[in-house]
Short mmCIF file of C-alpha atoms and ligand atoms in Angstrom, two decimals:
data_model
loop_
_atom_site.label_atom_id
_atom_site.label_comp_id
_atom_site.label_asym_id
_atom_site.label_seq_id
_atom_site.Cartn_x
_atom_site.Cartn_y
_atom_site.Cartn_z
CA UNK F 121 -48.82 -20.17 14.72
CA UNK F 122 -48.82 -18.42 11.31
CA UNK F 123 -45.79 -17.86 9.12
CA UNK F 124 -43.21 -15.35 10.33
CA UNK F 125 -41.27 -13.00 8.05
CA UNK F 126 -38.05 -10.99 8.50
CA UNK F 127 -38.55 -7.20 8.42
CA UNK F 128 -35.81 -4.58 7.92
CA UNK F 129 -36.70 -2.38 10.90
CA UNK F 130 -33.90 0.19 11.13
CA UNK F 131 -30.52 1.37 9.91
CA UNK F 132 -27.55 3.13 11.53
CA UNK F 133 -23.98 3.92 10.55
CA UNK F 134 -20.73 5.31 11.82
CA UNK F 135 -18.16 7.11 9.70
CA UNK F 136 -14.75 7.88 11.23
CA UNK F 137 -13.70 11.52 11.23
CA UNK F 138 -10.33 11.46 9.48
CA UNK F 139 -10.48 11.90 5.71
CA UNK F 140 -7.89 10.91 3.11
CA UNK F 141 -8.40 12.77 -0.17
CA UNK F 142 -7.02 11.91 -3.60
CA UNK F 143 -4.65 14.86 -3.15
CA UNK F 144 -3.28 13.14 -0.02
CA UNK F 145 -2.56 10.00 -2.08
CA UNK F 146 -0.76 12.08 -4.74
CA UNK F 147 1.79 12.79 -1.99
CA UNK F 148 2.05 9.13 -0.91
CA UNK F 149 2.20 7.09 -4.16
CA UNK F 150 2.54 7.58 -7.93
CA UNK F 151 -1.10 8.41 -8.67
CA UNK F 152 -3.36 11.32 -9.57
CA UNK F 153 -6.78 12.62 -8.64
CA UNK F 154 -7.67 12.34 -12.33
CA UNK F 155 -6.77 8.61 -12.51
CA UNK F 156 -8.60 7.73 -9.29
CA UNK F 157 -11.78 9.64 -10.19
CA UNK F 158 -11.86 8.38 -13.78
CA UNK F 159 -11.18 4.71 -12.93
CA UNK F 160 -13.12 4.42 -9.65
CA UNK F 161 -15.27 7.50 -8.94
CA UNK F 162 -13.62 7.82 -5.51
CA UNK F 163 -12.74 11.32 -4.24
CA UNK F 164 -12.16 10.65 -0.56
CA UNK F 165 -12.45 7.95 2.08
CA UNK F 166 -12.66 7.99 5.89
CA UNK F 167 -9.98 6.34 8.00
CA UNK F 168 -10.35 5.13 11.59
CA UNK F 169 -8.11 6.43 14.35
CA UNK F 170 -5.20 4.28 15.46
CA UNK F 171 -6.99 3.37 18.69
CA UNK F 172 -10.37 2.89 17.02
CA UNK F 173 -11.07 -0.79 16.29
CA UNK F 174 -13.65 -2.39 14.01
CA UNK F 175 -15.77 -3.25 17.08
CA UNK F 176 -15.78 0.41 18.22
CA UNK F 177 -17.19 1.57 14.89
CA UNK F 178 -19.61 -1.36 14.78
CA UNK F 179 -20.91 -0.66 18.30
CA UNK F 180 -21.59 3.00 17.43
CA UNK F 181 -23.54 2.07 14.29
CA UNK F 182 -25.42 -0.68 16.14
CA UNK F 183 -26.46 1.59 19.00
CA UNK F 184 -28.11 3.97 16.52
CA UNK F 185 -29.86 1.09 14.70
CA UNK F 186 -31.25 -0.32 17.97
CA UNK F 187 -32.50 3.12 19.05
CA UNK F 188 -34.11 3.76 15.67
CA UNK F 189 -35.84 0.38 15.87
CA UNK F 190 -37.39 1.57 19.14
CA UNK F 191 -35.89 -1.41 20.95
CA UNK F 192 -33.91 -1.93 24.13
CA UNK F 193 -30.60 -3.77 24.30
CA UNK F 194 -32.45 -6.65 26.03
CA UNK F 195 -34.64 -7.17 22.94
CA UNK F 196 -31.72 -8.24 20.72
CA UNK F 197 -31.47 -12.04 20.63
CA UNK F 198 -28.79 -12.57 17.96
CA UNK F 199 -25.75 -10.57 16.79
CA UNK F 200 -24.30 -11.32 13.35
CA UNK F 201 -21.34 -9.23 12.27
CA UNK F 202 -19.75 -9.28 8.82
CA UNK F 203 -16.12 -8.25 8.54
CA UNK F 204 -12.77 -9.26 7.06
CA UNK F 205 -10.94 -6.86 9.36
CA UNK F 206 -11.86 -8.23 12.79
CA UNK F 207 -10.34 -6.79 15.96
CA UNK F 208 -8.46 -10.07 16.40
CA UNK F 209 -7.45 -12.85 14.05
CA UNK F 210 -9.02 -15.28 14.92
CA UNK F 211 -10.70 -14.96 18.31
CA UNK F 212 -12.64 -13.57 19.99
CA UNK F 213 -15.14 -12.72 17.27
CA UNK F 214 -15.82 -9.03 16.73
CA UNK F 215 -19.53 -9.79 17.31
CA UNK F 216 -18.68 -10.84 20.90
CA UNK F 217 -16.74 -7.61 21.43
CA UNK F 218 -19.63 -5.52 20.12
CA UNK F 219 -22.05 -7.38 22.41
CA UNK F 220 -19.78 -6.56 25.34
CA UNK F 221 -19.54 -2.88 24.33
CA UNK F 222 -23.33 -2.57 24.03
CA UNK F 223 -24.16 -4.61 27.15
CA UNK F 224 -25.86 -7.39 25.17
CA UNK F 225 -25.60 -10.36 27.52
CA UNK F 226 -26.07 -14.11 27.08
CA UNK F 227 -26.99 -13.79 23.42
CA UNK F 228 -25.60 -15.82 20.50
CA UNK F 229 -23.05 -13.71 18.60
CA UNK F 230 -20.77 -14.59 15.70
CA UNK F 231 -18.88 -13.18 12.70
CA UNK F 232 -19.36 -13.87 9.03
CA UNK F 233 -16.49 -13.81 6.57
CA UNK F 234 -17.73 -13.08 3.05
CA UNK F 235 -15.69 -9.94 2.31
CA UNK F 236 -17.73 -7.23 0.56
CA UNK F 237 -20.76 -9.54 0.37
CA UNK F 238 -20.74 -10.01 4.16
CA UNK F 239 -23.65 -7.71 5.03
CA UNK F 240 -26.04 -9.32 2.55
CA UNK F 241 -24.84 -12.78 3.63
CA UNK F 242 -25.58 -11.72 7.23
CA UNK F 243 -29.06 -10.56 6.20
CA UNK F 244 -29.71 -14.02 4.73
CA UNK F 245 -28.68 -15.57 8.07
CA UNK F 246 -31.00 -13.19 9.96
CA UNK F 247 -33.84 -14.10 7.59
CA UNK F 248 -33.32 -17.83 8.19
CA UNK F 249 -33.15 -17.47 11.98
CA UNK F 250 -36.29 -15.34 12.08
CA UNK F 251 -38.36 -17.33 9.60
CA UNK F 252 -37.52 -20.54 11.47
CA UNK F 253 -38.88 -18.95 14.66
CA UNK F 254 -35.54 -19.22 16.48
CA UNK F 255 -34.95 -15.45 16.90
CA UNK F 256 -37.05 -12.27 17.06
CA UNK F 257 -34.70 -9.29 16.75
CA UNK F 258 -31.39 -9.80 14.98
CA UNK F 259 -28.68 -7.16 15.03
CA UNK F 260 -26.87 -7.33 11.68
CA UNK F 261 -23.64 -5.37 11.31
CA UNK F 262 -21.14 -4.75 8.51
CA UNK F 263 -17.96 -3.12 9.83
CA UNK F 264 -14.46 -2.72 8.46
CA UNK F 265 -11.18 -1.12 9.40
CA UNK F 266 -9.78 -1.83 5.96
CA UNK F 267 -6.94 0.60 6.59
CA UNK F 268 -5.51 -2.07 8.93
CA UNK F 269 -4.79 -4.40 5.99
CA UNK F 270 -3.94 -1.85 3.28
CA UNK F 271 -0.38 -1.36 2.04
CA UNK F 272 -0.10 2.42 1.72
CA UNK F 273 2.81 2.02 -0.72
CA UNK F 274 0.73 -0.06 -3.20
CA UNK F 275 -1.09 2.35 -5.50
CA UNK F 276 -3.21 -0.41 -7.03
CA UNK F 277 -5.08 -1.01 -3.75
CA UNK F 278 -4.45 1.82 -1.28
CA UNK F 279 -6.57 4.42 -3.06
CA UNK F 280 -9.62 2.16 -3.11
CA UNK F 281 -10.54 1.34 0.46
CA UNK F 282 -12.00 3.17 3.47
CA UNK F 283 -13.24 2.43 6.99
CA UNK F 284 -16.69 2.55 8.55
CA UNK F 285 -19.63 0.59 9.89
CA UNK F 286 -23.33 0.12 9.28
CA UNK F 287 -25.95 -1.82 11.20
CA UNK F 288 -29.57 -2.87 10.89
CA UNK F 289 -32.14 -4.47 13.14
CA UNK F 290 -34.08 -7.26 11.47
CA UNK F 291 -37.25 -8.13 13.34
CA UNK F 292 -39.94 -10.80 13.14
CA UNK F 293 -43.29 -9.84 11.62
CA UNK F 294 -46.48 -11.63 10.65
CA UNK F 295 -47.17 -9.02 7.98
CA UNK F 296 -45.92 -10.49 4.69
CA UNK F 297 -45.86 -7.03 3.06
CA UNK F 298 -43.11 -5.99 5.49
CA UNK F 299 -40.97 -9.07 4.96
CA UNK F 300 -37.78 -9.58 2.91
CA UNK F 301 -38.93 -10.50 -0.58
CA UNK F 302 -35.87 -12.50 -1.63
CA UNK F 303 -32.13 -12.97 -1.18
CA UNK F 304 -29.70 -14.70 -3.55
CA UNK F 305 -26.29 -15.34 -2.04
CA UNK F 306 -23.64 -17.30 -3.87
CA UNK F 307 -19.92 -18.08 -4.08
CA UNK F 308 -17.29 -19.55 -6.38
CA UNK F 309 -14.01 -20.55 -4.74
CA UNK F 310 -12.39 -21.05 -8.15
CA UNK F 311 -11.34 -17.42 -7.90
CA UNK F 312 -10.11 -17.58 -4.29
CA UNK F 313 -6.86 -15.75 -5.14
CA UNK F 314 -8.50 -12.71 -6.80
CA UNK F 315 -8.83 -10.93 -3.44
CA UNK F 316 -6.70 -12.21 -0.60
CA UNK F 317 -4.76 -11.35 2.54
CA UNK F 318 -2.21 -14.20 2.50
CA UNK F 319 -1.22 -13.96 6.20
CA UNK F 320 -1.90 -14.58 9.04
CA UNK F 321 -3.67 -17.90 8.62
CA UNK F 322 -2.99 -21.63 8.61
CA UNK F 323 -1.26 -21.42 5.22
CA UNK F 324 1.05 -18.58 6.25
CA UNK F 325 1.04 -18.24 10.06
CA UNK F 326 2.34 -14.94 11.41
CA UNK F 327 6.13 -14.80 11.00
CA UNK F 328 8.84 -12.23 10.40
CA UNK F 329 9.24 -13.60 6.85
CA UNK F 330 5.53 -13.18 6.13
CA UNK F 331 5.61 -9.60 7.36
CA UNK F 332 8.79 -8.80 5.40
CA UNK F 333 7.00 -10.01 2.27
CA UNK F 334 3.95 -7.88 3.11
CA UNK F 335 1.63 -10.91 3.19
CA UNK F 336 -0.56 -9.21 5.82
CA UNK F 337 -1.82 -6.74 3.21
CA UNK F 338 -4.79 -7.08 0.86
CA UNK F 339 -3.86 -8.17 -2.67
CA UNK F 340 -6.31 -7.87 -5.53
CA UNK F 341 -6.39 -8.91 -9.17
CA UNK F 342 -8.29 -5.70 -9.83
CA UNK F 343 -9.03 -5.87 -13.53
CA UNK F 344 -10.04 -9.56 -13.46
CA UNK F 345 -12.27 -8.91 -10.43
CA UNK F 346 -13.81 -5.91 -12.17
CA UNK F 347 -14.79 -7.91 -15.26
CA UNK F 348 -16.28 -10.79 -13.25
CA UNK F 349 -18.15 -8.36 -10.98
CA UNK F 350 -19.88 -6.65 -13.90
CA UNK F 351 -20.75 -9.94 -15.60
CA UNK F 352 -21.96 -11.71 -12.46
CA UNK F 353 -23.94 -8.84 -10.97
CA UNK F 354 -25.65 -7.92 -14.22
CA UNK F 355 -26.93 -11.51 -14.49
CA UNK F 356 -27.77 -11.81 -10.77
CA UNK F 357 -29.85 -8.65 -10.43
CA UNK F 358 -31.79 -9.44 -13.60
CA UNK F 359 -32.56 -12.93 -12.28
CA UNK F 360 -33.80 -11.77 -8.87
CA UNK F 361 -36.07 -9.14 -10.45
CA UNK F 362 -37.48 -11.63 -12.96
CA UNK F 363 -38.03 -14.31 -10.33
CA UNK F 364 -40.08 -11.83 -8.29
CA UNK F 365 -41.99 -10.40 -11.26
CA UNK F 366 -40.51 -6.95 -10.82
CA UNK F 367 -39.16 -4.45 -13.34
CA UNK F 368 -36.20 -2.17 -12.64
CA UNK F 369 -38.65 0.76 -12.76
CA UNK F 370 -40.50 -0.66 -9.72
CA UNK F 371 -37.43 -0.22 -7.49
CA UNK F 372 -37.09 3.18 -5.80
CA UNK F 373 -33.65 2.40 -4.34
CA UNK F 374 -30.93 0.38 -6.05
CA UNK F 375 -28.22 0.09 -3.37
CA UNK F 376 -25.15 -1.55 -4.91
CA UNK F 377 -21.89 -2.38 -3.18
CA UNK F 378 -19.70 0.72 -3.53
CA UNK F 379 -16.43 -0.60 -4.99
CA UNK F 380 -16.18 1.26 -8.25
CA UNK F 381 -18.49 3.75 -9.96
CA UNK F 382 -17.89 2.03 -13.30
CA UNK F 383 -19.22 -1.31 -11.96
CA UNK F 384 -22.29 0.42 -10.45
CA UNK F 385 -22.93 2.31 -13.71
CA UNK F 386 -22.55 -0.80 -15.89
CA UNK F 387 -24.99 -2.83 -13.77
CA UNK F 388 -27.42 0.11 -13.40
CA UNK F 389 -27.37 0.77 -17.16
CA UNK F 390 -27.94 -2.90 -17.97
CA UNK F 391 -31.14 -2.68 -15.88
CA UNK F 392 -32.13 0.66 -17.39
CA UNK F 393 -32.01 2.34 -13.94
CA UNK F 394 -32.38 6.12 -13.78
CA UNK F 395 -29.72 8.07 -11.85
CA UNK F 396 -32.23 8.96 -9.11
CA UNK F 397 -32.78 5.24 -8.38
CA UNK F 398 -29.09 4.46 -7.88
CA UNK F 399 -27.60 5.14 -4.44
CA UNK F 400 -24.01 6.39 -4.74
CA UNK F 401 -21.55 6.91 -1.89
CA UNK F 402 -18.33 5.59 -3.44
CA UNK F 403 -17.09 9.15 -4.08
CA UNK F 404 -17.05 9.97 -0.35
CA UNK F 405 -16.41 6.65 1.42
CA UNK F 406 -14.46 4.58 -1.13
CA UNK F 407 -14.87 0.81 -0.81
CA UNK F 408 -15.74 -0.04 2.80
CA UNK F 409 -16.30 -3.74 2.04
CA UNK F 410 -18.98 -5.27 4.31
CA UNK F 411 -19.91 -1.80 5.62
CA UNK F 412 -20.59 -0.29 2.22
CA UNK F 413 -24.24 -1.28 1.72
CA UNK F 414 -25.52 -0.43 5.24
CA UNK F 415 -23.57 2.88 5.14
CA UNK F 416 -25.25 3.67 1.81
CA UNK F 417 -28.71 2.76 3.14
CA UNK F 418 -28.06 4.97 6.16
CA UNK F 419 -27.19 7.89 3.89
CA UNK F 420 -30.52 7.80 2.06
CA UNK F 421 -32.33 7.26 5.37
CA UNK F 422 -30.69 10.34 6.93
CA UNK F 423 -31.35 12.38 3.78
CA UNK F 424 -35.06 11.53 4.20
CA UNK F 425 -35.13 9.65 0.89
CA UNK F 426 -35.92 6.18 2.30
CA UNK F 427 -39.60 5.88 3.17
CA UNK F 428 -41.53 3.14 4.90
CA UNK F 429 -42.57 0.38 2.49
CA UNK F 430 -40.13 1.35 -0.26
CA UNK F 431 -38.28 -1.52 -1.92
CA UNK F 432 -34.49 -1.71 -1.93
CA UNK F 433 -32.53 -3.78 -4.43
CA UNK F 434 -29.12 -4.64 -2.95
CA UNK F 435 -26.25 -6.18 -4.88
CA UNK F 436 -22.70 -6.99 -3.89
CA UNK F 437 -19.54 -8.76 -5.02
CA UNK F 438 -16.30 -9.53 -3.19
CA UNK F 439 -13.49 -11.82 -2.11
CA UNK F 440 -14.13 -15.54 -2.07
CA UNK F 441 -15.39 -14.88 -4.62
CA UNK F 442 -18.81 -14.17 -3.13
CA UNK F 443 -21.79 -12.26 -4.43
CA UNK F 444 -25.38 -11.60 -3.45
CA UNK F 445 -28.46 -9.64 -4.31
CA UNK F 446 -31.59 -8.95 -2.31
CA UNK F 447 -35.04 -7.39 -2.57
CA UNK F 448 -35.98 -5.91 0.80
CA UNK F 449 -38.64 -3.37 1.71
CA UNK F 450 -37.75 -0.79 4.35
CA UNK F 451 -40.13 -1.59 7.20
CA UNK F 452 -39.66 0.58 10.29
CA UNK F 453 -41.84 -0.46 13.23
CA UNK F 454 -45.03 1.58 13.30
O1 LIG C 629 -15.08 -4.79 -3.45
C1 LIG C 629 -14.66 -6.05 -3.83
C2 LIG C 629 -14.59 -6.21 -5.28
N1 LIG C 629 -13.63 -5.32 -5.82
C3 LIG C 629 -13.88 -4.72 -6.96
O2 LIG C 629 -14.95 -4.92 -7.49
C4 LIG C 629 -12.79 -3.90 -7.56
C5 LIG C 629 -12.67 -4.25 -9.01
N2 LIG C 629 -11.60 -3.59 -9.70
C6 LIG C 629 -11.53 -2.26 -9.94
O3 LIG C 629 -12.29 -1.48 -9.42
C7 LIG C 629 -10.54 -1.78 -10.96
O4 LIG C 629 -10.01 -2.91 -11.65
C8 LIG C 629 -9.37 -0.96 -10.38
C9 LIG C 629 -9.88 0.41 -9.98
C10 LIG C 629 -8.77 -1.67 -9.19
C11 LIG C 629 -8.29 -0.74 -11.45
O5 LIG C 629 -8.86 -0.15 -12.63
P1 LIG C 629 -8.57 -0.81 -14.05
O6 LIG C 629 -9.24 0.06 -15.03
O7 LIG C 629 -8.97 -2.24 -14.00
O8 LIG C 629 -7.01 -0.61 -14.19
P2 LIG C 629 -5.86 -1.72 -14.35
O9 LIG C 629 -5.73 -2.52 -13.10
O10 LIG C 629 -6.06 -2.43 -15.64
O11 LIG C 629 -4.58 -0.78 -14.47
C12 LIG C 629 -4.42 0.16 -15.55
C13 LIG C 629 -3.15 0.94 -15.32
C14 LIG C 629 -1.95 0.07 -14.97
O12 LIG C 629 -0.81 0.62 -15.60
P3 LIG C 629 -0.25 -0.01 -16.97
O13 LIG C 629 0.09 -1.43 -16.63
O14 LIG C 629 -1.36 0.13 -17.95
O15 LIG C 629 0.93 0.86 -17.25
C15 LIG C 629 -1.82 0.23 -13.48
O16 LIG C 629 -0.51 0.05 -13.02
O17 LIG C 629 -3.32 1.84 -14.22
C16 LIG C 629 -2.23 1.69 -13.32
N3 LIG C 629 -2.67 2.01 -11.98
C17 LIG C 629 -2.65 3.24 -11.46
N4 LIG C 629 -2.26 4.42 -11.98
C18 LIG C 629 -2.38 5.51 -11.21
C19 LIG C 629 -3.18 1.17 -11.03
N5 LIG C 629 -3.49 1.84 -9.92
C20 LIG C 629 -3.17 3.14 -10.16
C21 LIG C 629 -3.27 4.32 -9.41
N6 LIG C 629 -2.86 5.48 -9.96
N7 LIG C 629 -3.76 4.33 -8.14
#
């Protein structure tokens, strides 16, 4: 048996209908459209319905990805879902709920917690399972209902985040040209308190006191995170390109995590990327954490900009702290 590679076969996404604009936030907290656009690039973000859970959005994105891969539900032999806003803390996993919603039966399914880096972490897991020969068609999902952990009275976080889901099918191939070229995924727990939801968890189990203190909401050391993100990602993307003997100019699609336009611009500029190479969705979706990269890939796919064989450079940074970058060709099944 020859070597097997992991191929990025398809992409799908789901964006909830409701939109919160910067003008809406001007009515909720002490902020302005000018501040939000200048500091983040965000103009609007989509928010899930009250009765719409992370697994509902994930299942919708996944269904599209499976159809676009030309596969049946029965072909999926592993479900890996990245989220920090699961339907339930801490069980069942959202991956199990998505499997149930899609009718995927008797198949290994689990969640990954790596905050905004979750989707690329999940891709690295899919790659390992496929290259080892253990699985053939892995459903990889990034889905977040970030609005469920946002304090809409805290102007330093509430304007940043949105909801949504993206999914991809990663399939086994013997054609090396189709395979993932490389993934770097890394973490540094030194900065564990830069991005945190303090409760519920074993440190602060659910309690009236915890809720009164607002410990269930996301807290972020924004400026410190910003500086580390720029520094780390600039180094990481340069390293992955160099290691694979590629120049920035060889990459048709740079798909960065969509947290802040200024981070994307700083990293893109450090690589000498042209505007047409850089995929931008932060203005319309805000930061959707683990969903941000697959939602961005889906956008260029649906716009007809992502062609078979074209290389994508992904990069991401988030709570943990975690970060990752990847070089992956788009390889729809022929
Ligand atoms: O996705 C996971 C990783 N996350 C990130 O990569 C996010 C990284 N961080 C960021 O994107 C930026 O740090 C923020 C957008 C969160 C903040 O931008 P900043 O340029 O770092 O601003 P800052 O936190 O230094 O705050 C500057 C000022 C402060 O006021 P003072 O202390 O200078 O008077 C804030 O209180 O801006 C104030 N401010 C706001 N003003 C109006 C903070 N949020 C707002 C707001 N509207 N929404």
